[in-house]
């Protein structure tokens, strides 16, 4: 069982500073890794979940960077 601490959750959802292109690339990469984790014979659901959260954070950052 994997334990996710509050610090790691905060790190995953804290919007970072960067360009919209970088946020898009971060989201794409995280989702690609999530799919990779799920396509393995022994699916790593916890890892895929973490990557999905990272992708959502990147998309949130992308949205915030295009608003301002």
PDB file of C-alpha atoms in Angstrom:
ATOM      1  CA  UNK A   1       0.000   0.000   0.000  1.00  0.00           C
ATOM      2  CA  UNK A   2       1.329   3.420  -0.940  1.00  0.00           C
ATOM      3  CA  UNK A   3       1.048   6.246   1.539  1.00  0.00           C
ATOM      4  CA  UNK A   4       0.620   9.733   0.122  1.00  0.00           C
ATOM      5  CA  UNK A   5       1.605  12.431   2.575  1.00  0.00           C
ATOM      6  CA  UNK A   6       0.074  15.875   2.782  1.00  0.00           C
ATOM      7  CA  UNK A   7       3.322  17.354   1.483  1.00  0.00           C
ATOM      8  CA  UNK A   8       3.227  15.247  -1.690  1.00  0.00           C
ATOM      9  CA  UNK A   9      -0.436  16.090  -2.277  1.00  0.00           C
ATOM     10  CA  UNK A  10       0.308  19.794  -1.920  1.00  0.00           C
ATOM     11  CA  UNK A  11       3.213  19.509  -4.336  1.00  0.00           C
ATOM     12  CA  UNK A  12       0.971  17.847  -6.906  1.00  0.00           C
ATOM     13  CA  UNK A  13      -1.724  20.526  -6.837  1.00  0.00           C
ATOM     14  CA  UNK A  14       0.327  23.688  -6.361  1.00  0.00           C
ATOM     15  CA  UNK A  15       0.217  25.658  -9.580  1.00  0.00           C
ATOM     16  CA  UNK A  16       3.707  26.423 -10.812  1.00  0.00           C
ATOM     17  CA  UNK A  17       4.945  29.364 -12.808  1.00  0.00           C
ATOM     18  CA  UNK A  18       5.662  28.653 -16.432  1.00  0.00           C
ATOM     19  CA  UNK A  19       4.531  29.192 -19.966  1.00  0.00           C
ATOM     20  CA  UNK A  20       1.267  27.815 -21.324  1.00  0.00           C
ATOM     21  CA  UNK A  21       3.284  25.528 -23.609  1.00  0.00           C
ATOM     22  CA  UNK A  22       5.115  24.076 -20.604  1.00  0.00           C
ATOM     23  CA  UNK A  23       1.845  23.489 -18.716  1.00  0.00           C
ATOM     24  CA  UNK A  24       0.394  21.741 -21.769  1.00  0.00           C
ATOM     25  CA  UNK A  25       3.501  19.578 -22.100  1.00  0.00           C
ATOM     26  CA  UNK A  26       3.399  18.710 -18.379  1.00  0.00           C
ATOM     27  CA  UNK A  27      -0.251  17.636 -18.645  1.00  0.00           C
ATOM     28  CA  UNK A  28       0.424  15.586 -21.770  1.00  0.00           C
ATOM     29  CA  UNK A  29       3.419  13.869 -20.196  1.00  0.00           C
ATOM     30  CA  UNK A  30       1.577  13.066 -16.959  1.00  0.00           C
ATOM     31  CA  UNK A  31      -1.401  11.591 -18.829  1.00  0.00           C
ATOM     32  CA  UNK A  32       0.909   9.554 -21.050  1.00  0.00           C
ATOM     33  CA  UNK A  33       2.597   8.120 -17.974  1.00  0.00           C
ATOM     34  CA  UNK A  34      -0.788   7.351 -16.377  1.00  0.00           C
ATOM     35  CA  UNK A  35      -1.830   5.388 -19.467  1.00  0.00           C
ATOM     36  CA  UNK A  36       1.526   3.608 -19.459  1.00  0.00           C
ATOM     37  CA  UNK A  37       1.098   2.611 -15.808  1.00  0.00           C
ATOM     38  CA  UNK A  38      -2.384   1.228 -16.507  1.00  0.00           C
ATOM     39  CA  UNK A  39      -1.338  -0.697 -19.614  1.00  0.00           C
ATOM     40  CA  UNK A  40       1.241  -2.802 -17.782  1.00  0.00           C
ATOM     41  CA  UNK A  41       0.386  -6.439 -16.913  1.00  0.00           C
ATOM     42  CA  UNK A  42       0.493  -5.470 -13.248  1.00  0.00           C
ATOM     43  CA  UNK A  43      -1.395  -2.170 -13.497  1.00  0.00           C
ATOM     44  CA  UNK A  44      -0.008   0.493 -11.189  1.00  0.00           C
ATOM     45  CA  UNK A  45      -3.283   2.168 -10.265  1.00  0.00           C
ATOM     46  CA  UNK A  46      -1.763   4.277  -7.492  1.00  0.00           C
ATOM     47  CA  UNK A  47       0.914   5.603  -9.832  1.00  0.00           C
ATOM     48  CA  UNK A  48      -1.663   6.313 -12.523  1.00  0.00           C
ATOM     49  CA  UNK A  49      -3.778   8.182  -9.983  1.00  0.00           C
ATOM     50  CA  UNK A  50      -0.807  10.328  -8.942  1.00  0.00           C
ATOM     51  CA  UNK A  51      -0.021  11.130 -12.578  1.00  0.00           C
ATOM     52  CA  UNK A  52      -3.668  12.010 -13.244  1.00  0.00           C
ATOM     53  CA  UNK A  53      -3.575  14.448 -10.316  1.00  0.00           C
ATOM     54  CA  UNK A  54      -0.388  15.975 -11.718  1.00  0.00           C
ATOM     55  CA  UNK A  55      -2.060  16.329 -15.116  1.00  0.00           C
ATOM     56  CA  UNK A  56      -5.049  18.071 -13.574  1.00  0.00           C
ATOM     57  CA  UNK A  57      -2.718  20.443 -11.721  1.00  0.00           C
ATOM     58  CA  UNK A  58      -0.925  21.240 -14.978  1.00  0.00           C
ATOM     59  CA  UNK A  59      -4.242  21.888 -16.714  1.00  0.00           C
ATOM     60  CA  UNK A  60      -5.308  24.118 -13.824  1.00  0.00           C
ATOM     61  CA  UNK A  61      -2.025  26.027 -14.183  1.00  0.00           C
ATOM     62  CA  UNK A  62      -2.609  26.279 -17.927  1.00  0.00           C
ATOM     63  CA  UNK A  63      -6.049  27.715 -17.323  1.00  0.00           C
ATOM     64  CA  UNK A  64      -4.723  30.214 -14.789  1.00  0.00           C
ATOM     65  CA  UNK A  65      -1.876  31.283 -17.064  1.00  0.00           C
ATOM     66  CA  UNK A  66      -4.213  31.978 -19.981  1.00  0.00           C
ATOM     67  CA  UNK A  67      -6.668  33.987 -17.854  1.00  0.00           C
ATOM     68  CA  UNK A  68      -4.149  36.548 -16.638  1.00  0.00           C
TER      69      UNK A  68
END
